[in-house]
PDB file of C-alpha atoms in Angstrom:
ATOM      1  CA  UNK A   1     160.600 108.784 105.400  1.00  0.00           C
ATOM      2  CA  UNK A   2     157.423 106.482 105.430  1.00  0.00           C
ATOM      3  CA  UNK A   3     155.728 108.614 102.924  1.00  0.00           C
ATOM      4  CA  UNK A   4     158.218 108.785 100.040  1.00  0.00           C
ATOM      5  CA  UNK A   5     159.393 106.404  97.899  1.00  0.00           C
ATOM      6  CA  UNK A   6     162.827 107.455  98.852  1.00  0.00           C
ATOM      7  CA  UNK A   7     162.124 105.109 101.764  1.00  0.00           C
ATOM      8  CA  UNK A   8     159.963 102.290  99.629  1.00  0.00           C
ATOM      9  CA  UNK A   9     161.422 101.723  96.383  1.00  0.00           C
ATOM     10  CA  UNK A  10     157.865 100.415  94.889  1.00  0.00           C
ATOM     11  CA  UNK A  11     155.745 103.483  96.849  1.00  0.00           C
ATOM     12  CA  UNK A  12     154.789 104.563  93.269  1.00  0.00           C
ATOM     13  CA  UNK A  13     151.798 105.731  91.378  1.00  0.00           C
ATOM     14  CA  UNK A  14     152.233 104.807  87.397  1.00  0.00           C
ATOM     15  CA  UNK A  15     149.836 106.518  85.469  1.00  0.00           C
ATOM     16  CA  UNK A  16     148.605 105.736  81.650  1.00  0.00           C
ATOM     17  CA  UNK A  17     145.944 106.201  78.879  1.00  0.00           C
ATOM     18  CA  UNK A  18     145.337 103.828  76.982  1.00  0.00           C
ATOM     19  CA  UNK A  19     143.905 103.424  73.281  1.00  0.00           C
ATOM     20  CA  UNK A  20     140.651 101.372  73.884  1.00  0.00           C
ATOM     21  CA  UNK A  21     139.043  99.563  76.239  1.00  0.00           C
ATOM     22  CA  UNK A  22     142.553  97.537  77.150  1.00  0.00           C
ATOM     23  CA  UNK A  23     146.026  97.663  77.954  1.00  0.00           C
ATOM     24  CA  UNK A  24     147.540  97.237  74.364  1.00  0.00           C
ATOM     25  CA  UNK A  25     148.342 100.726  72.873  1.00  0.00           C
ATOM     26  CA  UNK A  26     149.245 102.935  75.270  1.00  0.00           C
ATOM     27  CA  UNK A  27     148.584 107.225  74.171  1.00  0.00           C
ATOM     28  CA  UNK A  28     150.352 108.564  77.314  1.00  0.00           C
ATOM     29  CA  UNK A  29     151.782 107.722  80.396  1.00  0.00           C
ATOM     30  CA  UNK A  30     153.761 108.955  83.160  1.00  0.00           C
ATOM     31  CA  UNK A  31     155.494 107.527  86.521  1.00  0.00           C
ATOM     32  CA  UNK A  32     155.556 109.925  89.792  1.00  0.00           C
ATOM     33  CA  UNK A  33     157.772 109.063  92.614  1.00  0.00           C
ATOM     34  CA  UNK A  34     158.416 110.858  95.762  1.00  0.00           C
ATOM     35  CA  UNK A  35     155.798 112.328  98.796  1.00  0.00           C
ATOM     36  CA  UNK A  36     152.667 110.126  98.750  1.00  0.00           C
ATOM     37  CA  UNK A  37     150.392 113.087  98.602  1.00  0.00           C
ATOM     38  CA  UNK A  38     151.950 114.490  95.913  1.00  0.00           C
ATOM     39  CA  UNK A  39     151.495 111.393  94.030  1.00  0.00           C
ATOM     40  CA  UNK A  40     147.630 111.568  94.804  1.00  0.00           C
ATOM     41  CA  UNK A  41     147.912 114.699  93.447  1.00  0.00           C
ATOM     42  CA  UNK A  42     149.572 114.317  90.211  1.00  0.00           C
ATOM     43  CA  UNK A  43     147.971 111.102  89.239  1.00  0.00           C
ATOM     44  CA  UNK A  44     144.768 113.100  89.970  1.00  0.00           C
ATOM     45  CA  UNK A  45     146.336 115.687  88.183  1.00  0.00           C
ATOM     46  CA  UNK A  46     147.086 113.754  84.802  1.00  0.00           C
ATOM     47  CA  UNK A  47     143.359 112.546  85.030  1.00  0.00           C
ATOM     48  CA  UNK A  48     141.645 115.530  84.962  1.00  0.00           C
ATOM     49  CA  UNK A  49     144.171 116.200  81.081  1.00  0.00           C
ATOM     50  CA  UNK A  50     142.848 113.327  79.712  1.00  0.00           C
ATOM     51  CA  UNK A  51     138.915 113.541  80.413  1.00  0.00           C
ATOM     52  CA  UNK A  52     136.936 115.225  78.930  1.00  0.00           C
ATOM     53  CA  UNK A  53     135.723 118.904  80.626  1.00  0.00           C
ATOM     54  CA  UNK A  54     131.984 119.814  79.360  1.00  0.00           C
ATOM     55  CA  UNK A  55     129.590 122.474  79.668  1.00  0.00           C
ATOM     56  CA  UNK A  56     126.198 122.926  80.956  1.00  0.00           C
ATOM     57  CA  UNK A  57     123.414 125.636  81.694  1.00  0.00           C
ATOM     58  CA  UNK A  58     122.255 125.618  85.216  1.00  0.00           C
ATOM     59  CA  UNK A  59     119.168 128.974  84.709  1.00  0.00           C
ATOM     60  CA  UNK A  60     121.749 131.229  83.708  1.00  0.00           C
ATOM     61  CA  UNK A  61     124.734 130.122  84.530  1.00  0.00           C
ATOM     62  CA  UNK A  62     126.985 127.842  82.384  1.00  0.00           C
ATOM     63  CA  UNK A  63     128.784 125.721  84.476  1.00  0.00           C
ATOM     64  CA  UNK A  64     131.450 123.437  83.569  1.00  0.00           C
ATOM     65  CA  UNK A  65     132.284 119.420  84.778  1.00  0.00           C
ATOM     66  CA  UNK A  66     134.817 117.346  84.161  1.00  0.00           C
ATOM     67  CA  UNK A  67     133.132 114.043  82.197  1.00  0.00           C
ATOM     68  CA  UNK A  68     134.622 112.266  86.193  1.00  0.00           C
ATOM     69  CA  UNK A  69     133.470 113.232  89.694  1.00  0.00           C
ATOM     70  CA  UNK A  70     137.140 114.898  91.262  1.00  0.00           C
ATOM     71  CA  UNK A  71     135.979 112.702  94.293  1.00  0.00           C
ATOM     72  CA  UNK A  72     135.756 109.639  92.852  1.00  0.00           C
ATOM     73  CA  UNK A  73     139.077 110.362  91.632  1.00  0.00           C
ATOM     74  CA  UNK A  74     140.491 111.582  93.851  1.00  0.00           C
ATOM     75  CA  UNK A  75     139.085 108.919  96.304  1.00  0.00           C
ATOM     76  CA  UNK A  76     139.911 106.074  94.489  1.00  0.00           C
ATOM     77  CA  UNK A  77     143.581 107.166  93.941  1.00  0.00           C
ATOM     78  CA  UNK A  78     144.357 107.518  97.865  1.00  0.00           C
ATOM     79  CA  UNK A  79     142.125 104.307  99.490  1.00  0.00           C
ATOM     80  CA  UNK A  80     144.731 102.428  96.673  1.00  0.00           C
ATOM     81  CA  UNK A  81     147.681 104.175  98.594  1.00  0.00           C
ATOM     82  CA  UNK A  82     145.986 103.989 102.238  1.00  0.00           C
ATOM     83  CA  UNK A  83     145.640  99.586 101.405  1.00  0.00           C
ATOM     84  CA  UNK A  84     148.378  99.395  99.191  1.00  0.00           C
ATOM     85  CA  UNK A  85     151.164  96.304 100.193  1.00  0.00           C
ATOM     86  CA  UNK A  86     154.372  98.080 100.670  1.00  0.00           C
ATOM     87  CA  UNK A  87     156.432  94.545 100.372  1.00  0.00           C
ATOM     88  CA  UNK A  88     154.960  94.232  96.954  1.00  0.00           C
ATOM     89  CA  UNK A  89     157.108  95.123  94.455  1.00  0.00           C
ATOM     90  CA  UNK A  90     153.918  96.429  92.577  1.00  0.00           C
ATOM     91  CA  UNK A  91     152.815 100.016  92.168  1.00  0.00           C
ATOM     92  CA  UNK A  92     149.771 101.767  92.114  1.00  0.00           C
ATOM     93  CA  UNK A  93     148.203 101.952  89.175  1.00  0.00           C
ATOM     94  CA  UNK A  94     146.463 104.330  87.415  1.00  0.00           C
ATOM     95  CA  UNK A  95     144.733 103.442  84.141  1.00  0.00           C
ATOM     96  CA  UNK A  96     142.534 105.149  82.036  1.00  0.00           C
ATOM     97  CA  UNK A  97     140.716 103.871  79.014  1.00  0.00           C
ATOM     98  CA  UNK A  98     137.865 104.304  76.448  1.00  0.00           C
ATOM     99  CA  UNK A  99     134.894 103.059  78.565  1.00  0.00           C
ATOM    100  CA  UNK A 100     136.667 103.319  82.789  1.00  0.00           C
ATOM    101  CA  UNK A 101     138.752 104.818  84.829  1.00  0.00           C
ATOM    102  CA  UNK A 102     140.867 102.241  86.493  1.00  0.00           C
ATOM    103  CA  UNK A 103     142.620 101.973  89.818  1.00  0.00           C
ATOM    104  CA  UNK A 104     144.584  98.810  91.144  1.00  0.00           C
ATOM    105  CA  UNK A 105     146.156  98.523  94.279  1.00  0.00           C
ATOM    106  CA  UNK A 106     148.981  96.478  95.134  1.00  0.00           C
ATOM    107  CA  UNK A 107     147.557  93.127  97.674  1.00  0.00           C
ATOM    108  CA  UNK A 108     145.072  92.142  97.888  1.00  0.00           C
ATOM    109  CA  UNK A 109     142.270  92.116 101.257  1.00  0.00           C
ATOM    110  CA  UNK A 110     144.018  92.686 104.546  1.00  0.00           C
ATOM    111  CA  UNK A 111     143.403  90.636 107.467  1.00  0.00           C
ATOM    112  CA  UNK A 112     140.750  88.199 106.463  1.00  0.00           C
ATOM    113  CA  UNK A 113     138.800  91.013 105.848  1.00  0.00           C
ATOM    114  CA  UNK A 114     136.043  90.092 103.265  1.00  0.00           C
ATOM    115  CA  UNK A 115     134.450  90.820 100.096  1.00  0.00           C
ATOM    116  CA  UNK A 116     131.158  92.272 102.064  1.00  0.00           C
ATOM    117  CA  UNK A 117     132.984  94.063 104.856  1.00  0.00           C
ATOM    118  CA  UNK A 118     134.835  95.909 102.629  1.00  0.00           C
ATOM    119  CA  UNK A 119     131.604  97.248 100.439  1.00  0.00           C
ATOM    120  CA  UNK A 120     129.685  97.226 103.776  1.00  0.00           C
ATOM    121  CA  UNK A 121     132.323 100.418 104.479  1.00  0.00           C
ATOM    122  CA  UNK A 122     134.488  98.224 107.048  1.00  0.00           C
ATOM    123  CA  UNK A 123     137.482  98.955 107.658  1.00  0.00           C
ATOM    124  CA  UNK A 124     141.152  96.929 108.290  1.00  0.00           C
ATOM    125  CA  UNK A 125     143.644  99.548 107.310  1.00  0.00           C
ATOM    126  CA  UNK A 126     147.006  97.411 106.090  1.00  0.00           C
ATOM    127  CA  UNK A 127     149.055 101.776 106.641  1.00  0.00           C
ATOM    128  CA  UNK A 128     147.824 102.845 109.642  1.00  0.00           C
ATOM    129  CA  UNK A 129     150.907 105.619 109.468  1.00  0.00           C
ATOM    130  CA  UNK A 130     149.712 106.689 106.117  1.00  0.00           C
ATOM    131  CA  UNK A 131     146.260 107.105 106.542  1.00  0.00           C
ATOM    132  CA  UNK A 132     147.162 108.827 109.822  1.00  0.00           C
ATOM    133  CA  UNK A 133     149.110 111.128 108.441  1.00  0.00           C
ATOM    134  CA  UNK A 134     146.795 111.359 104.944  1.00  0.00           C
ATOM    135  CA  UNK A 135     144.284 112.244 107.434  1.00  0.00           C
ATOM    136  CA  UNK A 136     145.672 114.984 109.209  1.00  0.00           C
ATOM    137  CA  UNK A 137     146.422 116.571 106.180  1.00  0.00           C
ATOM    138  CA  UNK A 138     142.832 116.456 105.254  1.00  0.00           C
ATOM    139  CA  UNK A 139     143.045 113.842 102.747  1.00  0.00           C
ATOM    140  CA  UNK A 140     141.609 111.197 104.356  1.00  0.00           C
ATOM    141  CA  UNK A 141     137.958 112.430 106.240  1.00  0.00           C
ATOM    142  CA  UNK A 142     137.026 109.085 107.966  1.00  0.00           C
ATOM    143  CA  UNK A 143     137.661 105.535 107.240  1.00  0.00           C
ATOM    144  CA  UNK A 144     135.375 103.266 106.004  1.00  0.00           C
ATOM    145  CA  UNK A 145     134.171 105.929 104.080  1.00  0.00           C
ATOM    146  CA  UNK A 146     135.595 105.542 100.878  1.00  0.00           C
ATOM    147  CA  UNK A 147     133.467 102.749  99.163  1.00  0.00           C
ATOM    148  CA  UNK A 148     130.484 104.676  99.843  1.00  0.00           C
ATOM    149  CA  UNK A 149     131.998 107.927  98.922  1.00  0.00           C
ATOM    150  CA  UNK A 150     133.244 107.103  95.107  1.00  0.00           C
ATOM    151  CA  UNK A 151     129.498 105.361  94.309  1.00  0.00           C
ATOM    152  CA  UNK A 152     127.732 108.739  95.556  1.00  0.00           C
ATOM    153  CA  UNK A 153     129.986 110.380  94.059  1.00  0.00           C
ATOM    154  CA  UNK A 154     129.180 108.578  90.358  1.00  0.00           C
ATOM    155  CA  UNK A 155     125.108 108.426  91.485  1.00  0.00           C
ATOM    156  CA  UNK A 156     125.336 111.950  92.062  1.00  0.00           C
ATOM    157  CA  UNK A 157     126.937 112.366  88.085  1.00  0.00           C
ATOM    158  CA  UNK A 158     124.634 109.591  86.536  1.00  0.00           C
ATOM    159  CA  UNK A 159     127.144 107.040  86.024  1.00  0.00           C
ATOM    160  CA  UNK A 160     127.290 103.525  86.333  1.00  0.00           C
ATOM    161  CA  UNK A 161     127.786 102.001  89.523  1.00  0.00           C
ATOM    162  CA  UNK A 162     131.579 100.932  90.036  1.00  0.00           C
ATOM    163  CA  UNK A 163     132.845  98.048  89.976  1.00  0.00           C
ATOM    164  CA  UNK A 164     135.249  96.710  93.303  1.00  0.00           C
ATOM    165  CA  UNK A 165     137.525  93.872  92.033  1.00  0.00           C
ATOM    166  CA  UNK A 166     138.963  91.408  94.507  1.00  0.00           C
ATOM    167  CA  UNK A 167     141.788  89.752  93.548  1.00  0.00           C
ATOM    168  CA  UNK A 168     144.730  88.304  96.171  1.00  0.00           C
ATOM    169  CA  UNK A 169     147.500  90.159  95.565  1.00  0.00           C
ATOM    170  CA  UNK A 170     145.720  93.343  94.231  1.00  0.00           C
ATOM    171  CA  UNK A 171     142.110  94.965  94.446  1.00  0.00           C
ATOM    172  CA  UNK A 172     141.069  97.197  91.287  1.00  0.00           C
ATOM    173  CA  UNK A 173     138.257  99.943  91.215  1.00  0.00           C
ATOM    174  CA  UNK A 174     136.296 100.691  87.988  1.00  0.00           C
ATOM    175  CA  UNK A 175     134.682 104.184  87.493  1.00  0.00           C
ATOM    176  CA  UNK A 176     132.503 104.000  84.037  1.00  0.00           C
ATOM    177  CA  UNK A 177     132.425 106.913  81.694  1.00  0.00           C
ATOM    178  CA  UNK A 178     129.144 107.836  80.105  1.00  0.00           C
ATOM    179  CA  UNK A 179     129.754 109.453  76.176  1.00  0.00           C
ATOM    180  CA  UNK A 180     129.288 113.417  77.202  1.00  0.00           C
ATOM    181  CA  UNK A 181     129.223 115.959  75.087  1.00  0.00           C
ATOM    182  CA  UNK A 182     131.046 119.265  74.753  1.00  0.00           C
ATOM    183  CA  UNK A 183     129.643 122.084  73.517  1.00  0.00           C
ATOM    184  CA  UNK A 184     132.905 124.589  72.867  1.00  0.00           C
ATOM    185  CA  UNK A 185     133.026 127.977  73.272  1.00  0.00           C
ATOM    186  CA  UNK A 186     132.627 130.221  70.310  1.00  0.00           C
ATOM    187  CA  UNK A 187     136.500 130.505  70.839  1.00  0.00           C
ATOM    188  CA  UNK A 188     136.235 126.383  69.450  1.00  0.00           C
ATOM    189  CA  UNK A 189     136.697 125.794  73.326  1.00  0.00           C
ATOM    190  CA  UNK A 190     139.744 127.578  74.848  1.00  0.00           C
ATOM    191  CA  UNK A 191     137.896 128.639  77.771  1.00  0.00           C
ATOM    192  CA  UNK A 192     137.170 124.610  78.654  1.00  0.00           C
ATOM    193  CA  UNK A 193     141.462 124.031  77.942  1.00  0.00           C
ATOM    194  CA  UNK A 194     142.374 127.154  80.256  1.00  0.00           C
ATOM    195  CA  UNK A 195     139.867 125.944  83.154  1.00  0.00           C
ATOM    196  CA  UNK A 196     141.229 122.535  82.332  1.00  0.00           C
ATOM    197  CA  UNK A 197     145.143 124.422  83.081  1.00  0.00           C
ATOM    198  CA  UNK A 198     143.884 125.840  86.209  1.00  0.00           C
ATOM    199  CA  UNK A 199     142.596 123.394  88.380  1.00  0.00           C
ATOM    200  CA  UNK A 200     145.400 121.146  87.288  1.00  0.00           C
ATOM    201  CA  UNK A 201     147.929 123.933  88.500  1.00  0.00           C
ATOM    202  CA  UNK A 202     145.826 124.495  91.565  1.00  0.00           C
ATOM    203  CA  UNK A 203     145.748 120.518  92.673  1.00  0.00           C
ATOM    204  CA  UNK A 204     149.512 120.607  91.655  1.00  0.00           C
ATOM    205  CA  UNK A 205     149.738 123.245  93.750  1.00  0.00           C
ATOM    206  CA  UNK A 206     148.016 122.334  97.262  1.00  0.00           C
TER     207      UNK A 206
END
């Protein structure tokens, strides 16, 4: 099946947490295989489990939110799979550093597409079948909107503008982290940890 690593051995998602801002010291790492839609959910859950969960008061309501927008995290990982080069022997990589979330997709821009076209929402799909199936499953809302959705989610969160790096053999997106104060509950943050686990479990069930 096209949507599984059993068909393409390099259709995997490698996830890691690094100490500092460079790829030197691993704090955690995982590799996800199987159907691509499961890889997307597992990689998203991995990121959520390794970023901070903060609390803020909106009127009389206490709201908990992750330091990075879930929508942007998912969109970055989904785009990496939709646009990756399946003939490349590299994997989609999701790396979390002290200052950013970095998602790397094997293969540069497809079919003569330019950086300017990419940033303006033009879409030339390398893996149309994968995008179609993910679209039917509700992962992809519409083609060509991924970049703008990532930028808008970061803006709504008050984060720096995401960085899109294009190389001959890969495309990389950096979503930058802000220092976010964590307000713990009286029980030392136990409620936040439970909330983090519940979201992760919900994602795994989808």
